[in-house]
Every structure is written in structure tokens, then in C-alpha cells.
Amino acid sequence: MAVVLITGGAGFIGSALTLRWAREHPSDRVVVLDALTYAGNRISLSSLPEGERFRMVEADIRDEKAVEAVWVDEKPTLVLHLAAESHVDRSILGPMAFTDTNVRGTHVLLEAARRHKTPRFVHISTDEVYGPTPEPGRFDEEAPFRPSSPYAASKAAADLLAQSYVKTYGMDLVITRASNNYGPRQTPEKLIPLMITRARADEQLPVYGDGQHKRDWIYVEDHARGIEAAALKGKAGRAYNLGAGEERTNITIVKTILGHMGKPDTLIRYVTDRPAHDRRYALEVSRARDELGFRAETSLEAGLRDTVKWYVDNGAWVEHVKARQGEFGSSWYADRLKGASTQEKPVTLAGH
Ligand code: NAD
Ligand code: DAU
């Protein structure tokens, strides 16, 4: 029986992946290792009963003893490592937590996997390690790392550490670098769920800078399938970009959400730009297509419509998770909305 250890399995992407793995691989044992920070929610996995097929371990990946105990108890045959501090805005306000969890926490896991000769390790990285993508063009997996935010830099450091374990110890390790995810169970402080939940309450929608920053949006269920493909078919030592080619400006996303909700564009407020705000991300995904047979299947149009519906239908989940977000949301957005305008602002940051 394969034992699949999913770190960060109570988070947004981790819960989609955990539910998918339990559904698609019913003979495997799935163990989630998650510290249940503000971003980790046990209720996201409430449909999985604890027992022979599933266990939830509440522990911190920085805690070497706790991590060692998981390896001794469970002897994982596959690790899918997603646990991280994941929000760029939080990394601007409090960067040290990102180095702690994303770099040191990843290192603790790599060491446990090395000690126990774990057969396979999948490290979940991000397109943000490459930094802003010039237009036109896309970054492939060999593009240099030019991270902009403390979040992106911590993920780049973790990615490089993972690569070093392949080169130094011959670890069987695969890296995935995905673009922006959206879908059910995302903490409502990220762009799409923030806009849906605020619009529903007729609150102002803070759009950073001129709203012309571009992201490539991948539906979370597609991303979970891509991670599964990388785990099962990825070549050891390889990195795989996972994107959907669904590139949109932020303002287009926000206006589409408002359209689905029947809410007016007058809720939009242009606010001070995020420092070091990368103008565009775009991934070349032919390696994942050719080597993993992976292709994203959900169009942004269909995925966004379903996502709006999910948040509208799951008010209890939203309230529970918002209560756990802490002070971050209210103070950060209130500050940014001061002096906000309904007019697009020119972006004057150097390098854009
Ligand atoms: P998330 O913030 O929703 O979830 C992170 C999870 O990690 C939470 O369950 C949290 O409790 C857990 N966690 C945080 N610190 C921990 C610690 N010290 N020990 C144990 N658990 C801890 O994040 P997400 O959006 O689901 O992202 C998951 C992974 O995918 C991250 O590694 C992120 O960098 C990467 N990623 C995210 C996106 C995206 O668009 N969201 C895109 C590409 C890559
Ligand atoms: O690209 C992959 C990354 O995508 C992941 O590695 C990160 O974990 C994930 O959080 C996400 O990072 P972003 O910074 O792109 O996501 P966020 O939802 O915070 O912002 C998306 C875009 O929307 C970005 O250009 C900033 C903008 N934005 C965001 C918020 C929260 C706004 O204009 N207003 C907002 O209030």
C-alpha cells in the first residue's frame, strides 16, 4: 500500500489534492501534515473520515521531532510538499515567517526524506520564482530565477534546496511550478475569493495599481491533476511548469466576477500598488504536456463561474475561514482603500 504524505493538505490546493488523491487512489493511505495556520482548515477535509485510508497530523514542518515521528509512524512512500506561507501581501508585512516555513520547513522535510530514503518527493514551487515575464514570451523551466517579493524569494530558495538534494544525494525528487490557482476553498484574502466575498457584501474592491497586471489562471482541480501526473510520471530531477494559458489582466477578472454576480463596476477602487508587483507571469507548459500528458481542461470562463457559485453557496465555510484570518484582512485593505479612486492610476514603479 502506498503511503502518501501531503504537507499543507488542509490549505487551498492541498485540500483539492488530498480529496482528489483519496478519490482516485482508494487503496493508498493518505496522511496530511499541516500546522493548521490561518490558511489551513480542517473543515476543508471534513468529508474524509480518519481511519486506515486517511490520517490528519496537526504539526509544524519546522518541528524536526514531529516530522521525524511522522516518518517513523507512517513510512511515507511519496511526499507531496505544499505546506507554505503563500500570500505575497503577508510576506511584505512579515517576511521572516516566510523564510522560516518555506525555506527551513522545506529543509526539515528534505532531511527526513533523505534519512529515511523516501522513494519519491514532489516539491510544489511556483511561477513566481522566475519573476516578471516580458511580453511577448513565456518562461520555460530553464529560465533564471528572479524573484521579486519575500514570498517568491523564499520559494526560490526552497526550490534551489530541493534541486541541491537531487544533485548532492541523488534524491528522487520532482518539482512543479504552477501559475495562479483559483477555485473552491481558497482563503478569501487572495484576489478572486476576496473580490467575490466583498462584492457579495457590497464592499469596495481594492485593485492594485492600474489593474493591468496579468496572471495565468489555472483551476485548482486541474493543478491537483497536474501534481498527481508529476508524482506518477515525472522524471526524477525535473521541474515542470503547470499553467492553463488563461492569461487575463486583474481588472478583467474583477469585472467578470462582478458580471457573474450582477454587481456594479462602481464597487471597484484603484488603490496604492503592491510593492515589487510583478507585471506579468506567463509559463511555457510544453514539457508537462509532452512528458506528463498534462493539459489543463477547465476554461477560465467555466471555472470562474463555478467558483463564484461555490463561494455564494458556501457562506458557512467563508465565515469560519474569515474568522481565522485574523487582523490581516481588515487593516491591510482598510489602509489601502484610504484615498482610493474609481479611476485607473498610472503605474510609476521602476522596472515595470
Ligand atoms: P494556502 O496558504 O492555502 O495553504 C498553505 C497550507 O500550509 C495551510 O494548510 C497551512 O496551514 C499549511 N502550513 C503553513 N505553514 C505551515 C507549517 N509551518 N507547517 C505545516 N503546515 C503549514 O496555500 P496554497 O495556495 O494552497 O498553496 C499551496 C502550495 O502551492 C504552496 O507551497 C504555494 O507556494 C504553492 N503555489 C500556490 C499557488 C496559488 O496560486 N495558490 C500557485 C503556485 C504554487
Ligand atoms: O503565481 C503563483 C502565485 O499566485 C502563488 O505562488 C501564490 O501563493 C498565490 O498567492 C498567488 O500569488 P499572487 O500574488 O499572484 O495572488 P493574489 O491573489 O494575492 O493576487 C493576484 C493578483 O491580484 C496580483 O497581481 C495582485 C492583485 N491583487 C490582489 C489582491 C489581494 C489586487 O489587485 N487586489 C487585491 O486585493
CSV table of C-alpha atoms and ligand atoms in Angstrom, one decimal:
chain,number,residue,atom,x,y,z
A,1,MET,CA,0.0,0.0,0.0
A,2,ALA,CA,1.4,3.4,-1.0
A,3,VAL,CA,1.5,5.9,1.9
A,4,VAL,CA,1.2,9.4,0.5
A,5,LEU,CA,2.2,12.3,2.8
A,6,ILE,CA,0.7,15.6,1.8
A,7,THR,CA,2.1,18.6,3.7
A,8,GLY,CA,-0.3,21.6,3.7
A,9,GLY,CA,-3.2,19.3,2.9
A,10,ALA,CA,-5.7,21.4,4.8
A,11,GLY,CA,-4.9,24.5,2.6
A,12,PHE,CA,-6.4,25.6,-0.6
A,13,ILE,CA,-4.5,23.5,-3.2
A,14,GLY,CA,-3.6,20.8,-0.6
A,15,SER,CA,-7.2,20.1,0.2
A,16,ALA,CA,-8.1,19.8,-3.5
A,17,LEU,CA,-5.2,17.4,-3.9
A,18,THR,CA,-6.0,15.4,-0.8
A,19,LEU,CA,-9.6,14.9,-1.8
A,20,ARG,CA,-8.5,14.0,-5.3
A,21,TRP,CA,-5.9,11.5,-4.1
A,22,ALA,CA,-8.3,9.8,-1.7
A,23,ARG,CA,-10.9,9.6,-4.5
A,24,GLU,CA,-8.6,8.4,-7.3
A,25,HIS,CA,-6.3,6.1,-5.3
A,26,PRO,CA,-8.6,4.3,-2.9
A,27,SER,CA,-6.0,1.7,-2.0
A,28,ASP,CA,-3.5,4.3,-0.8
A,29,ARG,CA,-3.2,5.7,2.7
A,30,VAL,CA,-3.2,9.5,2.7
A,31,VAL,CA,-1.6,11.3,5.6
A,32,VAL,CA,-1.9,15.1,5.8
A,33,LEU,CA,0.7,17.0,7.8
A,34,ASP,CA,-0.5,20.5,8.5
A,35,ALA,CA,0.0,23.1,11.2
A,36,LEU,CA,-3.5,24.5,10.6
A,37,THR,CA,-2.3,28.1,10.4
A,38,TYR,CA,-4.9,30.8,9.4
A,39,ALA,CA,-4.8,29.2,5.9
A,40,GLY,CA,-5.3,25.6,7.0
A,41,ASN,CA,-8.8,24.4,7.7
A,42,ARG,CA,-9.8,21.0,8.9
A,43,ILE,CA,-13.4,21.6,7.6
A,44,SER,CA,-12.0,21.6,4.1
A,45,LEU,CA,-11.3,17.9,4.6
A,46,SER,CA,-14.4,17.1,6.7
A,47,SER,CA,-15.7,14.6,4.1
A,48,LEU,CA,-12.7,12.3,4.8
A,49,PRO,CA,-13.2,10.1,7.9
A,50,GLU,CA,-10.0,9.3,9.8
A,51,GLY,CA,-9.0,5.6,9.7
A,52,GLU,CA,-7.0,3.2,7.7
A,53,ARG,CA,-7.2,5.3,4.5
A,54,PHE,CA,-6.7,8.8,6.0
A,55,ARG,CA,-5.0,10.5,8.9
A,56,MET,CA,-4.6,14.2,9.7
A,57,VAL,CA,-1.5,15.1,11.7
A,58,GLU,CA,-1.5,18.6,13.2
A,59,ALA,CA,2.2,19.5,13.3
A,60,ASP,CA,4.6,22.1,12.0
A,61,ILE,CA,7.1,21.2,9.3
A,62,ARG,CA,9.7,23.3,11.1
A,63,ASP,CA,9.4,20.9,14.1
A,64,GLU,CA,12.1,18.3,13.4
A,65,LYS,CA,10.9,15.9,16.2
A,66,ALA,CA,7.3,16.0,15.0
A,67,VAL,CA,8.4,15.5,11.4
A,68,GLU,CA,10.6,12.5,12.4
A,69,ALA,CA,7.7,11.0,14.3
A,70,VAL,CA,5.5,11.2,11.1
A,71,TRP,CA,8.2,9.4,9.1
A,72,VAL,CA,8.7,6.7,11.8
A,73,ASP,CA,5.0,6.1,12.2
A,74,GLU,CA,3.9,6.3,8.6
A,75,LYS,CA,6.9,5.5,6.4
A,76,PRO,CA,5.7,7.6,3.5
A,77,THR,CA,6.5,6.2,0.0
A,78,LEU,CA,5.5,9.5,-1.6
A,79,VAL,CA,5.7,13.1,-0.3
A,80,LEU,CA,3.7,15.9,-1.9
A,81,HIS,CA,5.1,19.0,-0.2
A,82,LEU,CA,2.7,22.0,-0.4
A,83,ALA,CA,2.9,23.5,3.1
A,84,ALA,CA,4.0,27.1,2.9
A,85,GLU,CA,3.2,30.7,3.8
A,86,SER,CA,1.7,31.5,0.5
A,87,HIS,CA,0.4,35.1,0.5
A,88,VAL,CA,2.6,37.8,-1.1
A,89,ASP,CA,0.9,40.7,0.8
A,90,ARG,CA,1.6,38.9,4.1
A,91,SER,CA,5.2,38.4,3.0
A,92,ILE,CA,5.5,42.2,2.6
A,93,LEU,CA,4.2,42.8,6.1
A,94,GLY,CA,6.0,40.0,7.9
A,95,PRO,CA,8.7,38.4,5.8
A,96,MET,CA,10.5,36.3,8.4
A,97,ALA,CA,7.7,33.7,8.7
A,98,PHE,CA,8.2,33.0,5.0
A,99,THR,CA,11.9,32.2,5.4
A,100,ASP,CA,11.1,30.1,8.5
A,101,THR,CA,8.4,27.9,6.9
A,102,ASN,CA,9.2,27.9,3.2
A,103,VAL,CA,12.9,27.5,3.5
A,104,ARG,CA,13.7,26.0,6.9
A,105,GLY,CA,10.5,23.9,6.9
A,106,THR,CA,11.2,22.5,3.4
A,107,HIS,CA,14.7,21.7,4.6
A,108,VAL,CA,13.5,19.8,7.6
A,109,LEU,CA,11.3,17.7,5.3
A,110,LEU,CA,14.1,17.1,2.7
A,111,GLU,CA,16.3,15.9,5.6
A,112,ALA,CA,13.7,13.5,6.9
A,113,ALA,CA,13.2,12.1,3.3
A,114,ARG,CA,16.9,11.7,2.9
A,115,ARG,CA,17.4,9.9,6.2
A,116,HIS,CA,14.5,7.5,5.5
A,117,LYS,CA,15.4,7.0,1.8
A,118,THR,CA,11.8,8.1,0.8
A,119,PRO,CA,11.2,6.7,-2.7
A,120,ARG,CA,9.8,9.9,-4.2
A,121,PHE,CA,9.4,13.6,-3.2
A,122,VAL,CA,7.4,16.2,-5.1
A,123,HIS,CA,8.2,19.8,-4.2
A,124,ILE,CA,5.5,22.3,-5.1
A,125,SER,CA,7.1,25.5,-6.2
A,126,THR,CA,5.6,28.5,-8.1
A,127,ASP,CA,5.9,30.5,-11.3
A,128,GLU,CA,6.8,33.5,-9.1
A,129,VAL,CA,10.4,32.2,-8.8
A,130,TYR,CA,11.0,33.4,-12.4
A,131,GLY,CA,9.9,36.9,-11.7
A,132,PRO,CA,8.1,39.1,-14.2
A,133,THR,CA,7.7,37.7,-17.7
A,134,PRO,CA,8.5,40.2,-20.5
A,135,GLU,CA,5.7,40.5,-23.1
A,136,PRO,CA,5.6,38.8,-25.6
A,137,GLY,CA,7.1,35.5,-24.4
A,138,ARG,CA,6.8,32.8,-21.7
A,139,PHE,CA,9.3,31.3,-19.3
A,140,ASP,CA,10.2,27.6,-19.6
A,141,GLU,CA,11.7,25.6,-16.8
A,142,GLU,CA,15.3,26.7,-17.6
A,143,ALA,CA,14.6,30.4,-17.1
A,144,PRO,CA,16.7,32.1,-14.4
A,145,PHE,CA,15.2,32.8,-11.0
A,146,ARG,CA,14.5,36.5,-10.4
A,147,PRO,CA,12.0,36.5,-7.5
A,148,SER,CA,10.6,39.9,-6.5
A,149,SER,CA,8.8,39.5,-3.2
A,150,PRO,CA,10.0,37.9,0.1
A,151,TYR,CA,7.4,35.2,-0.7
A,152,ALA,CA,8.8,34.5,-4.1
A,153,ALA,CA,12.4,34.6,-2.8
A,154,SER,CA,11.6,32.1,-0.1
A,155,LYS,CA,10.0,29.8,-2.7
A,156,ALA,CA,13.0,30.2,-5.0
A,157,ALA,CA,15.3,29.3,-2.1
A,158,ALA,CA,13.2,26.2,-1.3
A,159,ASP,CA,13.2,25.2,-5.0
A,160,LEU,CA,17.0,25.5,-5.1
A,161,LEU,CA,17.4,23.5,-1.9
A,162,ALA,CA,15.2,20.8,-3.4
A,163,GLN,CA,17.4,20.8,-6.6
A,164,SER,CA,20.5,20.5,-4.4
A,165,TYR,CA,19.2,17.3,-2.9
A,166,VAL,CA,18.9,15.8,-6.4
A,167,LYS,CA,22.4,16.8,-7.3
A,168,THR,CA,24.1,16.0,-4.0
A,169,TYR,CA,22.2,13.0,-2.6
A,170,GLY,CA,20.6,11.6,-5.8
A,171,MET,CA,17.1,12.1,-4.3
A,172,ASP,CA,14.2,11.1,-6.5
A,173,LEU,CA,12.6,14.5,-6.5
A,174,VAL,CA,10.3,16.3,-8.9
A,175,ILE,CA,9.4,20.0,-8.8
A,176,THR,CA,6.2,21.6,-10.1
A,177,ARG,CA,5.9,25.3,-10.7
A,178,ALA,CA,2.3,26.4,-11.2
A,179,SER,CA,0.7,29.7,-12.2
A,180,ASN,CA,-2.1,31.4,-10.2
A,181,ASN,CA,-4.7,29.0,-8.9
A,182,TYR,CA,-8.4,29.7,-8.3
A,183,GLY,CA,-11.4,27.6,-7.2
A,184,PRO,CA,-13.2,26.4,-4.1
A,185,ARG,CA,-11.7,26.6,-0.6
A,186,GLN,CA,-9.2,29.4,-1.2
A,187,THR,CA,-8.6,31.8,1.7
A,188,PRO,CA,-10.7,34.9,1.0
A,189,GLU,CA,-7.8,37.3,1.1
A,190,LYS,CA,-6.5,36.2,-2.3
A,191,LEU,CA,-7.7,38.2,-5.4
A,192,ILE,CA,-10.6,36.0,-6.6
A,193,PRO,CA,-12.3,35.0,-3.4
A,194,LEU,CA,-11.6,38.4,-1.9
A,195,MET,CA,-13.5,40.1,-4.8
A,196,ILE,CA,-16.4,37.6,-4.6
A,197,THR,CA,-16.9,37.9,-0.9
A,198,ARG,CA,-16.5,41.7,-0.8
A,199,ALA,CA,-18.8,42.2,-3.8
A,200,ARG,CA,-21.4,39.9,-2.1
A,201,ALA,CA,-21.4,42.3,0.8
A,202,ASP,CA,-21.4,45.4,-1.5
A,203,GLU,CA,-18.0,46.4,-0.2
A,204,GLN,CA,-15.3,48.2,-2.2
A,205,LEU,CA,-13.0,46.1,-4.3
A,206,PRO,CA,-9.3,47.1,-3.9
A,207,VAL,CA,-7.5,46.8,-7.3
A,208,TYR,CA,-3.7,47.4,-7.0
A,209,GLY,CA,-2.2,50.0,-9.3
A,210,ASP,CA,-3.8,50.3,-12.7
A,211,GLY,CA,-5.3,46.8,-12.7
A,212,GLN,CA,-3.4,45.8,-15.8
A,213,HIS,CA,-1.1,43.2,-14.2
A,214,LYS,CA,-1.5,39.8,-15.9
A,215,ARG,CA,-1.8,36.4,-14.4
A,216,ASP,CA,-2.3,33.0,-16.0
A,217,TRP,CA,-5.2,31.4,-14.1
A,218,ILE,CA,-5.4,27.6,-13.6
A,219,TYR,CA,-8.3,25.9,-11.9
A,220,VAL,CA,-7.3,24.2,-8.7
A,221,GLU,CA,-8.7,20.8,-9.8
A,222,ASP,CA,-6.5,21.0,-12.9
A,223,HIS,CA,-3.5,21.9,-10.8
A,224,ALA,CA,-4.2,18.9,-8.5
A,225,ARG,CA,-4.3,16.6,-11.5
A,226,GLY,CA,-1.0,18.1,-12.7
A,227,ILE,CA,0.7,17.4,-9.4
A,228,GLU,CA,-0.6,13.9,-9.5
A,229,ALA,CA,0.8,13.4,-13.0
A,230,ALA,CA,4.2,14.8,-11.9
A,231,ALA,CA,4.2,12.4,-9.0
A,232,LEU,CA,3.4,9.4,-11.1
A,233,LYS,CA,5.1,10.2,-14.3
A,234,GLY,CA,7.6,13.0,-13.7
A,235,LYS,CA,11.3,12.3,-14.4
A,236,ALA,CA,13.5,12.4,-11.3
A,237,GLY,CA,15.3,15.7,-11.0
A,238,ARG,CA,13.0,17.5,-13.4
A,239,ALA,CA,10.9,20.7,-12.9
A,240,TYR,CA,7.5,21.0,-14.7
A,241,ASN,CA,5.6,24.3,-15.3
A,242,LEU,CA,1.9,23.8,-14.8
A,243,GLY,CA,-0.3,26.6,-16.3
A,244,ALA,CA,-3.5,26.9,-18.3
A,245,GLY,CA,-2.7,29.6,-20.8
A,246,GLU,CA,-5.6,31.6,-19.4
A,247,GLU,CA,-3.9,35.0,-19.2
A,248,ARG,CA,-6.0,37.9,-18.0
A,249,THR,CA,-5.5,41.3,-16.5
A,250,ASN,CA,-6.6,41.7,-12.9
A,251,ILE,CA,-9.3,44.2,-13.9
A,252,THR,CA,-10.7,41.8,-16.4
A,253,ILE,CA,-11.0,39.2,-13.7
A,254,VAL,CA,-12.7,41.6,-11.3
A,255,LYS,CA,-15.2,42.9,-13.9
A,256,THR,CA,-16.0,39.3,-14.9
A,257,ILE,CA,-16.8,38.4,-11.3
A,258,LEU,CA,-19.0,41.5,-10.9
A,259,GLY,CA,-20.8,40.4,-14.1
A,260,HIS,CA,-21.5,36.9,-12.8
A,261,MET,CA,-22.7,38.4,-9.5
A,262,GLY,CA,-24.9,41.1,-11.1
A,263,LYS,CA,-23.0,43.8,-9.1
A,264,PRO,CA,-21.9,47.2,-10.5
A,265,ASP,CA,-18.4,48.2,-11.6
A,266,THR,CA,-18.7,51.2,-9.3
A,267,LEU,CA,-17.6,48.9,-6.4
A,268,ILE,CA,-14.1,48.9,-7.9
A,269,ARG,CA,-11.4,51.1,-6.2
A,270,TYR,CA,-7.9,51.6,-7.6
A,271,VAL,CA,-5.5,51.6,-4.6
A,272,THR,CA,-1.8,52.0,-4.0
A,273,ASP,CA,0.1,49.4,-5.9
A,274,ARG,CA,1.7,46.4,-4.1
A,275,PRO,CA,5.5,47.0,-3.8
A,276,ALA,CA,7.5,44.9,-6.2
A,277,HIS,CA,4.3,43.9,-8.0
A,278,ASP,CA,5.3,41.7,-11.0
A,279,ARG,CA,3.6,43.0,-14.1
A,280,ARG,CA,3.1,39.6,-15.8
A,281,TYR,CA,3.5,35.9,-15.3
A,282,ALA,CA,3.3,33.5,-18.3
A,283,LEU,CA,4.5,29.9,-18.4
A,284,GLU,CA,5.7,27.7,-21.3
A,285,VAL,CA,4.0,24.4,-20.5
A,286,SER,CA,5.1,22.1,-23.3
A,287,ARG,CA,7.3,19.9,-21.1
A,288,ALA,CA,4.4,19.0,-18.8
A,289,ARG,CA,2.3,18.3,-21.9
A,290,ASP,CA,4.9,16.1,-23.6
A,291,GLU,CA,6.3,14.3,-20.6
A,292,LEU,CA,3.3,14.0,-18.3
A,293,GLY,CA,0.5,14.2,-20.8
A,294,PHE,CA,-0.9,17.1,-18.7
A,295,ARG,CA,-3.2,19.7,-20.1
A,296,ALA,CA,-5.5,22.0,-18.1
A,297,GLU,CA,-9.1,21.2,-19.0
A,298,THR,CA,-11.2,23.9,-17.3
A,299,SER,CA,-11.7,27.2,-19.2
A,300,LEU,CA,-11.4,30.3,-17.1
A,301,GLU,CA,-14.9,31.2,-18.1
A,302,ALA,CA,-16.4,28.0,-16.7
A,303,GLY,CA,-14.1,27.8,-13.7
A,304,LEU,CA,-14.7,31.4,-12.6
A,305,ARG,CA,-18.5,30.9,-12.9
A,306,ASP,CA,-18.3,27.7,-10.8
A,307,THR,CA,-16.0,29.4,-8.3
A,308,VAL,CA,-18.4,32.4,-7.8
A,309,LYS,CA,-21.2,29.9,-7.3
A,310,TRP,CA,-19.2,27.9,-4.8
A,311,TYR,CA,-18.5,30.9,-2.6
A,312,VAL,CA,-22.1,32.1,-2.8
A,313,ASP,CA,-23.3,28.6,-1.8
A,314,ASN,CA,-20.7,28.0,1.0
A,315,GLY,CA,-21.3,31.0,3.2
A,316,ALA,CA,-20.6,29.0,6.4
A,317,TRP,CA,-17.2,27.9,5.1
A,318,VAL,CA,-16.4,31.6,4.3
A,319,GLU,CA,-17.4,32.9,7.7
A,320,HIS,CA,-15.4,30.1,9.5
A,321,VAL,CA,-12.3,30.8,7.5
A,322,LYS,CA,-12.6,34.6,7.6
A,323,ALA,CA,-12.7,34.4,11.4
A,324,ARG,CA,-9.4,32.5,11.3
A,325,GLN,CA,-7.7,35.0,9.0
A,326,GLY,CA,-7.1,37.3,12.0
A,327,GLU,CA,-6.5,41.0,11.7
A,328,PHE,CA,-4.7,40.9,8.4
A,329,GLY,CA,-7.6,41.4,6.0
A,330,SER,CA,-9.3,44.3,7.8
A,331,SER,CA,-6.3,46.5,8.5
A,332,TRP,CA,-4.5,45.9,5.2
A,333,TYR,CA,-7.4,46.5,3.0
A,334,ALA,CA,-8.8,49.4,5.0
A,335,ASP,CA,-5.4,51.1,4.8
A,336,ARG,CA,-5.2,50.6,1.0
A,337,LEU,CA,-8.7,51.8,0.4
A,338,LYS,CA,-7.8,55.2,2.0
A,339,GLY,CA,-7.5,57.7,-0.9
A,340,ALA,CA,-8.7,55.0,-3.3
A,341,SER,CA,-10.2,56.1,-6.6
A,342,THR,CA,-12.6,54.8,-9.2
A,343,GLN,CA,-10.1,55.9,-11.9
A,344,GLU,CA,-7.2,53.7,-13.2
A,345,LYS,CA,-3.9,55.0,-11.8
A,346,PRO,CA,-0.7,55.2,-13.9
A,347,VAL,CA,1.9,52.8,-12.5
A,348,THR,CA,5.3,54.5,-12.0
A,349,LEU,CA,7.3,51.8,-10.1
A,350,ALA,CA,10.7,51.3,-11.6
A,351,GLY,CA,11.2,48.2,-13.7
A,352,HIS,CA,7.6,47.9,-14.9
B,1,NAD,P1,-2.5,28.0,1.5
B,1,NAD,O1,-1.9,29.2,2.2
B,1,NAD,O2,-3.9,28.0,1.1
B,1,NAD,O3,-2.2,26.7,2.3
B,1,NAD,C1,-1.0,26.5,3.0
B,1,NAD,C2,-1.1,25.3,3.9
B,1,NAD,O4,0.1,25.1,4.6
B,1,NAD,C3,-2.2,25.6,5.0
B,1,NAD,O5,-2.9,24.5,5.2
B,1,NAD,C4,-1.3,25.9,6.3
B,1,NAD,O6,-1.9,25.5,7.5
B,1,NAD,C5,-0.1,25.0,6.0
B,1,NAD,N1,1.1,25.5,6.6
B,1,NAD,C6,1.6,26.8,6.6
B,1,NAD,N2,2.7,26.8,7.4
B,1,NAD,C7,3.0,25.5,7.9
B,1,NAD,C8,3.9,25.0,8.7
B,1,NAD,N3,4.9,25.7,9.2
B,1,NAD,N4,3.9,23.6,9.0
B,1,NAD,C9,2.9,22.9,8.5
B,1,NAD,N5,1.9,23.4,7.7
B,1,NAD,C10,1.9,24.7,7.4
B,1,NAD,O7,-1.6,27.8,0.2
B,1,NAD,P2,-2.0,27.3,-1.3
B,1,NAD,O8,-2.4,28.4,-2.1
B,1,NAD,O9,-2.8,26.1,-1.1
B,1,NAD,O10,-0.5,26.9,-1.8
B,1,NAD,C11,0.0,25.6,-1.6
B,1,NAD,C12,1.4,25.5,-2.2
B,1,NAD,O11,1.3,25.7,-3.6
B,1,NAD,C13,2.4,26.5,-1.6
B,1,NAD,O12,3.6,25.8,-1.5
B,1,NAD,C14,2.4,27.6,-2.6
B,1,NAD,O13,3.7,28.2,-2.6
B,1,NAD,C15,2.2,26.8,-3.9
B,1,NAD,N6,1.6,27.5,-5.0
B,1,NAD,C16,0.4,28.2,-4.8
B,1,NAD,C17,-0.2,28.8,-5.9
B,1,NAD,C18,-1.5,29.6,-5.8
B,1,NAD,O14,-1.9,30.2,-6.7
B,1,NAD,N7,-2.2,29.5,-4.6
B,1,NAD,C19,0.4,28.7,-7.2
B,1,NAD,C20,1.6,28.0,-7.3
B,1,NAD,C21,2.2,27.4,-6.3
B,2,DAU,O1,1.7,33.0,-9.4
B,2,DAU,C1,1.5,32.0,-8.4
B,2,DAU,C2,1.2,32.7,-7.1
B,2,DAU,O2,-0.1,33.1,-7.1
B,2,DAU,C3,1.4,31.7,-5.9
B,2,DAU,O3,2.7,31.3,-5.8
B,2,DAU,C4,0.9,32.4,-4.6
B,2,DAU,O4,1.0,31.5,-3.5
B,2,DAU,C5,-0.5,32.9,-4.8
B,2,DAU,O5,-0.9,33.6,-3.6
B,2,DAU,C6,-0.6,33.8,-6.0
B,2,DAU,O6,0.1,35.0,-5.8
B,2,DAU,P1,-0.5,36.4,-6.3
B,2,DAU,O7,0.2,37.5,-5.6
B,2,DAU,O8,-0.5,36.4,-7.8
B,2,DAU,O9,-2.0,36.2,-5.8
B,2,DAU,P2,-3.0,37.3,-5.2
B,2,DAU,O10,-4.4,36.6,-5.2
B,2,DAU,O11,-2.6,37.9,-3.9
B,2,DAU,O12,-3.0,38.5,-6.3
B,2,DAU,C7,-3.4,38.2,-7.6
B,2,DAU,C8,-3.2,39.5,-8.4
B,2,DAU,O13,-4.2,40.4,-7.9
B,2,DAU,C9,-1.9,40.2,-8.2
B,2,DAU,O14,-1.5,40.9,-9.4
B,2,DAU,C10,-2.2,41.3,-7.1
B,2,DAU,C11,-3.7,41.6,-7.4
B,2,DAU,N1,-4.5,42.0,-6.2
B,2,DAU,C12,-4.5,41.1,-5.2
B,2,DAU,C13,-5.3,41.4,-4.1
B,2,DAU,C14,-5.3,40.5,-2.9
B,2,DAU,C15,-5.3,43.1,-6.3
B,2,DAU,O15,-5.3,43.9,-7.2
B,2,DAU,N2,-6.0,43.4,-5.2
B,2,DAU,C16,-6.1,42.6,-4.1
B,2,DAU,O16,-6.8,43.0,-3.1
